[in-house]
Short mmCIF file of C-alpha atoms and ligand atoms in Angstrom, two decimals:
data_model
loop_
_atom_site.label_atom_id
_atom_site.label_comp_id
_atom_site.label_asym_id
_atom_site.label_seq_id
_atom_site.Cartn_x
_atom_site.Cartn_y
_atom_site.Cartn_z
CA MET A 1 0.00 0.00 0.00
CA SER A 2 1.31 3.47 -0.80
CA LYS A 3 2.06 5.74 2.13
CA PRO A 4 -0.14 8.76 2.87
CA HIS A 5 1.26 12.22 2.08
CA ILE A 6 0.96 14.84 4.81
CA HIS A 7 1.37 18.57 4.07
CA VAL A 8 2.63 20.62 6.99
CA ALA A 9 3.30 24.34 7.57
CA VAL A 10 6.31 24.80 9.83
CA GLY A 11 7.45 28.01 11.53
CA VAL A 12 11.14 28.67 11.98
CA ILE A 13 10.68 31.49 14.47
CA ILE A 14 13.89 33.50 14.65
CA ARG A 15 14.91 36.14 17.19
CA ASP A 16 17.27 38.98 16.24
CA ASN A 17 20.08 37.21 18.12
CA GLY A 18 19.70 34.11 15.92
CA GLU A 19 17.87 31.93 18.46
CA ILE A 20 15.06 29.76 17.17
CA LEU A 21 12.01 28.41 18.98
CA LEU A 22 11.53 24.67 19.33
CA GLY A 23 8.76 22.77 21.03
CA GLN A 24 8.49 19.27 22.42
CA ARG A 25 5.71 17.22 20.88
CA PRO A 26 2.88 16.67 23.36
CA LYS A 27 2.01 13.34 24.98
CA GLY A 28 -0.36 11.21 22.99
CA LYS A 29 0.74 12.49 19.54
CA PRO A 30 2.95 10.44 17.23
CA TRP A 31 6.62 11.03 18.10
CA GLU A 32 5.70 12.27 21.59
CA ASP A 33 8.50 14.10 23.44
CA TRP A 34 10.55 14.62 20.28
CA TRP A 35 11.54 18.24 19.59
CA GLU A 36 10.26 20.04 16.50
CA PHE A 37 9.57 23.42 15.01
CA PRO A 38 6.05 24.63 15.83
CA GLY A 39 3.50 24.03 13.10
CA GLY A 40 1.00 21.53 11.85
CA LYS A 41 -1.06 20.10 9.07
CA ILE A 42 -2.42 22.31 6.32
CA GLU A 43 -6.20 22.00 6.17
CA ALA A 44 -8.24 21.76 2.97
CA GLY A 45 -8.67 25.15 1.30
CA GLU A 46 -5.92 26.82 3.35
CA SER A 47 -2.81 28.47 1.92
CA VAL A 48 0.47 27.58 3.58
CA HIS A 49 0.65 31.05 5.09
CA GLN A 50 -2.88 30.74 6.50
CA ALA A 51 -2.06 27.35 8.00
CA LEU A 52 1.14 28.72 9.51
CA CYS A 53 -0.66 31.64 11.16
CA ARG A 54 -3.44 29.39 12.47
CA GLU A 55 -1.07 26.74 13.84
CA LEU A 56 1.17 29.28 15.58
CA LYS A 57 -1.92 30.87 17.16
CA GLU A 58 -3.25 27.49 18.29
CA GLU A 59 0.04 26.09 19.55
CA LEU A 60 1.80 29.24 20.84
CA ASP A 61 -0.81 32.02 21.07
CA ILE A 62 1.20 34.35 18.83
CA GLU A 63 0.12 36.42 15.82
CA VAL A 64 2.48 36.16 12.90
CA GLU A 65 3.36 39.60 11.49
CA GLN A 66 6.22 38.79 9.13
CA ALA A 67 6.92 35.43 7.54
CA THR A 68 8.66 34.39 4.34
CA PRO A 69 8.73 31.03 2.55
CA TRP A 70 12.11 29.33 2.93
CA VAL A 71 12.46 25.65 1.96
CA ASN A 72 9.93 22.98 0.98
CA PHE A 73 11.33 19.69 2.15
CA VAL A 74 10.01 16.17 1.65
CA HIS A 75 10.87 13.40 4.09
CA GLU A 76 9.79 9.77 4.02
CA TYR A 77 8.95 8.28 7.41
CA PRO A 78 8.15 4.58 7.98
CA LYS A 79 4.39 5.30 7.95
CA ASN A 80 4.00 8.41 5.80
CA ILE A 81 5.62 10.99 3.57
CA VAL A 82 5.67 14.51 4.97
CA HIS A 83 5.92 17.65 2.87
CA LEU A 84 7.24 20.33 5.17
CA ALA A 85 6.90 23.95 4.10
CA PHE A 86 9.48 25.66 6.31
CA TRP A 87 8.74 29.39 6.65
CA LYS A 88 10.92 31.89 8.48
CA VAL A 89 8.94 33.93 10.99
CA THR A 90 10.81 37.12 11.82
CA ARG A 91 8.14 39.29 13.49
CA TRP A 92 5.19 38.37 15.70
CA GLN A 93 2.90 39.71 18.41
CA GLY A 94 2.76 38.10 21.83
CA THR A 95 5.02 35.84 23.84
CA PRO A 96 4.99 32.18 22.82
CA LYS A 97 3.20 29.94 25.35
CA GLY A 98 2.87 26.17 25.20
CA LEU A 99 -0.92 26.04 24.68
CA GLU A 100 -0.81 22.27 24.10
CA ASN A 101 1.21 21.73 27.29
CA GLN A 102 4.31 21.37 25.16
CA GLN A 103 7.69 22.45 26.53
CA LEU A 104 9.23 25.34 24.58
CA ALA A 105 12.86 26.39 24.29
CA TRP A 106 14.81 29.14 22.54
CA THR A 107 18.14 27.86 21.26
CA LEU A 108 20.84 28.68 18.75
CA PRO A 109 20.67 26.23 15.83
CA GLU A 110 24.11 24.83 16.66
CA SER A 111 22.96 23.92 20.21
CA ALA A 112 19.49 22.61 19.33
CA GLU A 113 20.39 18.94 19.59
CA GLN A 114 21.37 19.41 23.24
CA LEU A 115 17.64 19.74 24.05
CA GLY A 116 16.98 16.13 23.16
CA GLN A 117 15.98 14.24 20.05
CA LEU A 118 14.73 16.30 17.12
CA LEU A 119 12.37 14.88 14.50
CA PRO A 120 14.56 13.56 11.66
CA ALA A 121 13.03 15.90 9.07
CA SER A 122 13.76 18.87 11.34
CA LEU A 123 17.53 18.37 11.36
CA PRO A 124 18.41 19.78 7.91
CA PRO A 125 17.09 23.28 8.75
CA LEU A 126 19.56 23.49 11.63
CA LYS A 127 22.44 23.26 9.15
CA TRP A 128 20.72 25.55 6.64
CA LEU A 129 20.34 28.20 9.33
CA THR A 130 24.12 28.35 9.73
CA THR A 131 24.51 29.26 6.03
CA PRO A 132 24.99 33.03 5.65
CA ASN A 133 22.47 34.88 3.48
CA ARG A 134 24.87 37.05 1.46
CA TYR A 135 27.29 35.32 -0.90
CA VAL A 136 30.03 37.35 -2.60
CA ILE A 137 31.70 36.05 -5.79
CA SER A 138 35.13 37.22 -6.89
CA ALA A 139 36.17 38.67 -10.25
CA ILE A 140 39.82 39.61 -9.73
CA GLY A 141 41.43 38.78 -13.09
CA SER A 142 45.14 38.92 -12.34
CA ALA A 143 47.78 39.09 -9.61
CA ALA A 144 48.08 42.82 -10.32
CA ASN A 145 44.55 43.26 -8.95
CA ALA A 146 45.22 41.20 -5.80
CA PRO A 147 45.84 44.18 -3.44
CA ALA A 148 42.53 45.80 -4.47
CA TRP A 149 40.71 42.48 -3.98
CA LEU A 150 42.18 41.92 -0.51
CA GLU A 151 41.20 45.43 0.50
CA LYS A 152 37.65 44.84 -0.72
CA LEU A 153 37.58 41.49 1.07
CA ASP A 154 38.53 43.13 4.37
CA THR A 155 35.81 45.74 3.92
CA LEU A 156 33.22 43.06 3.18
CA LEU A 157 34.34 40.98 6.18
CA ASP A 158 33.98 44.08 8.35
CA ARG A 159 30.48 44.55 6.95
CA GLY A 160 29.58 41.08 8.15
CA ILE A 161 29.72 39.08 4.90
CA ARG A 162 30.52 35.49 5.87
CA LEU A 163 30.41 33.56 2.57
CA PHE A 164 32.68 34.04 -0.45
CA GLN A 165 33.38 32.22 -3.69
CA LEU A 166 36.60 32.27 -5.66
CA ARG A 167 35.56 32.21 -9.31
CA GLU A 168 38.19 33.28 -11.81
CA PRO A 169 37.45 31.88 -15.28
CA ASN A 170 39.39 34.79 -16.82
CA TRP A 171 42.49 34.72 -14.59
CA ASP A 172 45.25 35.97 -16.91
CA GLU A 173 47.48 32.95 -16.25
CA GLY A 174 44.59 30.48 -16.39
CA PRO A 175 42.26 29.09 -13.68
CA LYS A 176 44.84 26.57 -12.40
CA ALA A 177 47.73 29.04 -12.00
CA GLU A 178 50.00 29.02 -8.92
CA SER A 179 49.54 32.80 -8.65
CA LEU A 180 45.80 32.24 -8.20
CA LYS A 181 46.35 29.42 -5.70
CA ALA A 182 48.49 31.74 -3.57
CA LEU A 183 45.75 34.40 -3.62
CA MET A 184 43.15 31.74 -2.78
CA GLN A 185 45.17 30.78 0.31
CA GLU A 186 45.57 34.39 1.42
CA THR A 187 41.84 34.96 0.90
CA HIS A 188 40.98 31.82 2.86
CA GLN A 189 43.21 32.82 5.76
CA ARG A 190 41.52 36.22 6.04
CA CYS A 191 38.11 34.54 5.89
CA GLN A 192 39.04 32.06 8.61
CA GLN A 193 40.14 34.86 10.93
CA LYS A 194 36.60 36.26 10.78
CA GLY A 195 34.72 32.97 10.82
CA ALA A 196 33.77 33.36 7.14
CA ARG A 197 33.83 30.56 4.56
CA LEU A 198 35.38 30.46 1.11
CA LEU A 199 34.14 28.12 -1.61
CA ILE A 200 36.08 27.38 -4.78
CA ASN A 201 34.33 27.28 -8.14
CA SER A 202 34.61 23.92 -9.89
CA ILE A 203 36.55 25.49 -12.79
CA HIS A 204 39.53 25.46 -10.40
CA PRO A 205 41.53 22.33 -9.43
CA LYS A 206 39.73 19.83 -7.19
CA ALA A 207 42.66 19.79 -4.77
CA TRP A 208 41.85 23.43 -3.90
CA TRP A 209 38.25 22.66 -2.83
CA SER A 210 39.23 20.99 0.41
CA LEU A 211 42.06 23.45 1.09
CA ALA A 212 39.22 25.95 1.36
CA ASP A 213 35.70 25.31 2.77
CA GLY A 214 34.13 23.53 -0.18
CA VAL A 215 33.06 23.90 -3.76
CA GLN A 216 30.58 25.79 -5.89
CA LEU A 217 29.79 23.36 -8.71
CA LYS A 218 28.85 24.61 -12.14
CA ALA A 219 25.64 22.86 -13.25
CA GLN A 220 27.42 20.80 -15.91
CA ASP A 221 30.15 19.75 -13.45
CA ALA A 222 27.50 18.67 -10.94
CA LEU A 223 25.90 16.43 -13.58
CA LEU A 224 29.19 14.53 -13.96
CA LEU A 225 29.14 13.48 -10.29
CA GLU A 226 27.26 10.56 -8.81
CA GLU A 227 27.44 11.52 -5.17
CA ARG A 228 28.30 14.36 -2.83
CA PRO A 229 31.95 15.05 -3.65
CA LEU A 230 33.05 16.31 -0.22
CA SER A 231 32.35 15.33 3.40
CA GLU A 232 29.57 16.91 5.49
CA ASP A 233 31.93 19.37 7.19
CA LYS A 234 32.54 21.08 3.83
CA LEU A 235 29.96 23.15 1.95
CA ILE A 236 28.66 22.28 -1.49
CA GLY A 237 26.82 24.84 -3.54
CA ILE A 238 25.43 24.12 -6.99
CA SER A 239 24.73 26.67 -9.70
CA ALA A 240 21.33 25.96 -11.21
CA HIS A 241 19.38 27.39 -14.11
CA ASN A 242 16.38 25.06 -14.33
CA LEU A 243 14.37 22.40 -12.54
CA ALA A 244 16.62 19.53 -13.65
CA ASP A 245 19.66 21.24 -12.08
CA LEU A 246 17.74 21.74 -8.83
CA LEU A 247 16.63 18.14 -8.62
CA TYR A 248 20.17 16.97 -9.28
CA ALA A 249 21.42 19.20 -6.45
CA ASN A 250 19.15 17.14 -4.18
CA ILE A 251 20.59 13.87 -5.41
CA LEU A 252 24.09 15.12 -4.66
CA ARG A 253 22.92 16.29 -1.21
CA ALA A 254 24.21 19.81 -1.81
CA ASP A 255 24.00 22.37 0.98
CA PHE A 256 22.45 25.05 -1.20
CA VAL A 257 21.74 26.11 -4.74
CA VAL A 258 22.42 29.35 -6.56
CA LEU A 259 19.58 29.98 -9.01
CA GLY A 260 19.50 32.57 -11.78
CA HIS A 261 19.96 34.83 -13.34
CA VAL A 262 16.89 36.42 -11.82
CA LEU A 263 17.19 39.99 -13.12
CA PRO A 264 19.04 41.33 -16.17
CA THR A 265 22.79 41.29 -15.58
CA VAL A 266 25.86 42.50 -17.48
CA SER A 267 27.50 39.08 -17.11
CA HIS A 268 24.76 37.34 -19.21
CA PRO A 269 23.54 40.07 -21.59
CA ASN A 270 22.12 37.70 -24.22
CA GLN A 271 20.12 35.34 -21.99
CA PRO A 272 16.64 36.33 -20.76
CA PRO A 273 16.35 36.62 -16.96
CA LEU A 274 14.13 34.21 -14.99
CA GLY A 275 12.24 36.97 -13.18
CA TRP A 276 11.01 36.64 -9.59
CA GLU A 277 7.89 34.63 -10.41
CA THR A 278 9.78 31.81 -12.13
CA PHE A 279 12.49 31.99 -9.48
CA ALA A 280 9.87 31.46 -6.77
CA GLN A 281 8.17 28.61 -8.66
CA LEU A 282 11.43 26.77 -9.32
CA GLY A 283 12.75 27.46 -5.85
CA ALA A 284 9.68 25.89 -4.26
CA GLU A 285 10.73 22.58 -5.83
CA ALA A 286 14.37 22.70 -4.73
CA GLY A 287 14.19 21.16 -1.25
CA LEU A 288 17.27 23.21 -0.36
CA PRO A 289 18.09 26.82 0.52
CA ILE A 290 18.42 28.96 -2.59
CA PHE A 291 20.44 32.04 -3.35
CA ALA A 292 19.09 34.41 -5.99
CA ILE A 293 21.74 35.60 -8.45
CA GLY A 294 21.70 38.08 -11.32
CA GLY A 295 21.24 41.82 -10.81
CA MET A 296 21.28 41.51 -7.01
CA ASN A 297 22.28 44.10 -4.44
CA GLU A 298 21.71 44.24 -0.71
CA THR A 299 18.53 46.27 -0.93
CA LEU A 300 17.00 43.31 -2.82
CA LEU A 301 17.58 40.80 0.01
CA PRO A 302 14.07 41.29 1.47
CA VAL A 303 12.51 40.96 -2.01
CA ALA A 304 14.50 37.79 -2.61
CA GLN A 305 13.33 36.38 0.72
CA GLN A 306 9.71 37.18 -0.01
CA ASN A 307 10.19 35.05 -3.12
CA GLY A 308 11.50 32.11 -1.14
CA ALA A 309 15.23 32.81 -1.34
CA HIS A 310 17.57 32.00 1.51
CA GLY A 311 19.82 34.83 0.38
CA ILE A 312 21.41 36.70 -2.49
CA ALA A 313 24.64 36.08 -4.42
CA GLY A 314 26.60 38.17 -6.87
CA ILE A 315 29.87 39.54 -8.19
CA SER A 316 29.01 43.21 -8.26
CA GLY A 317 26.42 45.03 -6.19
CA TRP A 318 28.33 44.91 -2.91
N1 8DG B 401 5.22 20.79 13.28
C1 8DG B 401 6.22 20.06 12.81
N2 8DG B 401 5.97 18.85 12.23
C2 8DG B 401 7.03 18.17 11.80
C3 8DG B 401 8.36 18.66 11.91
N3 8DG B 401 9.21 17.73 11.40
C4 8DG B 401 8.46 16.69 10.99
O1 8DG B 401 8.87 15.67 10.50
N4 8DG B 401 7.12 16.94 11.23
C5 8DG B 401 6.04 16.01 10.93
C6 8DG B 401 5.53 15.31 12.16
C7 8DG B 401 4.07 15.07 11.84
O2 8DG B 401 3.97 13.88 11.09
C8 8DG B 401 3.70 16.21 10.94
C9 8DG B 401 3.07 17.36 11.69
O3 8DG B 401 1.90 16.96 12.21
P1 8DG B 401 1.33 17.44 13.63
O4 8DG B 401 0.97 16.27 14.39
O5 8DG B 401 2.22 18.43 14.28
O6 8DG B 401 0.08 18.20 13.09
P2 8DG B 401 -0.85 19.17 13.89
O7 8DG B 401 -0.04 20.13 14.69
O8 8DG B 401 -1.79 19.70 12.84
O9 8DG B 401 -1.53 18.21 14.93
P3 8DG B 401 -2.94 17.49 14.97
O10 8DG B 401 -3.93 18.56 15.14
O11 8DG B 401 -3.06 16.74 13.70
O12 8DG B 401 -2.80 16.61 16.16
O13 8DG B 401 4.95 16.67 10.37
C10 8DG B 401 8.59 19.92 12.53
O14 8DG B 401 9.71 20.39 12.68
N5 8DG B 401 7.49 20.57 12.96
MG1 MG B 402 1.83 20.51 15.44
#
């Protein structure tokens, strides 16, 4: 017999200091005592947003004021298949109370598992939450431009950017040059000092990926792989342009996807942009956090998030 599908609206309620709210499932429900994000089943005729607001009122007595779609994630349990629509809730009225006699706890994502066992499908969001939401991509070109790049890097680190990508298809000595490797190592060291991460585009040698914090795979390079190419402690991003790329990112168990280009951009003048509507539709199928790329700048981060993005990525615009 085929398993039933359950559609659930889930609130990832986030305080300004990064803490999230978890609740312990009440006695008598399936998975009693396991920790989860507040939320519950979407009823017939309800939108996800309506279900989210209703569930958070019923379970916590809060009124949602600001919420954005984040990741739709499917998980197969022994008895059913759950479709979890994770939404970020960033503003609400009232103080959460356990109206179903459930225990509640505020915790940083990295400490959440100290509370006790979390539902299996609720573990991936803890890792996603540690992924920064602004992703800066290099375009340095040559060793002569290295001082200007390092100065820009320091400025961006000071501004709180915590995710970078080295991507130098047009490096004057070629993308495998020793001069570029040396600059990669200097860049990585400066990132490490500030707790930022540096990914290496897959046009560069594979040996560099694990010297840094992981890889950003071009879509066609991802398709050549059969499994996740690096261990869980590294980050894997995949550049996607269509639904097939997104689904393949899932198979490779990537950490996130960069999807675009969303708006017109000088780097792809002859290809039509996706636009926000298509971005949102495709993103809803990804099952992973998504960065919007193409014509982005920081003022567009809220727009991107309203359209389901985890964050924004780009070369210029910082
Ligand atoms: N709320 C929530 N549900 C989750 C999470 N992770 C996860 O696998 N689930 C699963 C467990 C359940 O099978 C389903 C949610 O159903 P539920 O029992 O909470 O639904 P509900 O609040 O509407 O409760 P009820 O009225 O049906 O008793 O989704 C999570 O983080 N939060
Ligand atoms: Mg519930």
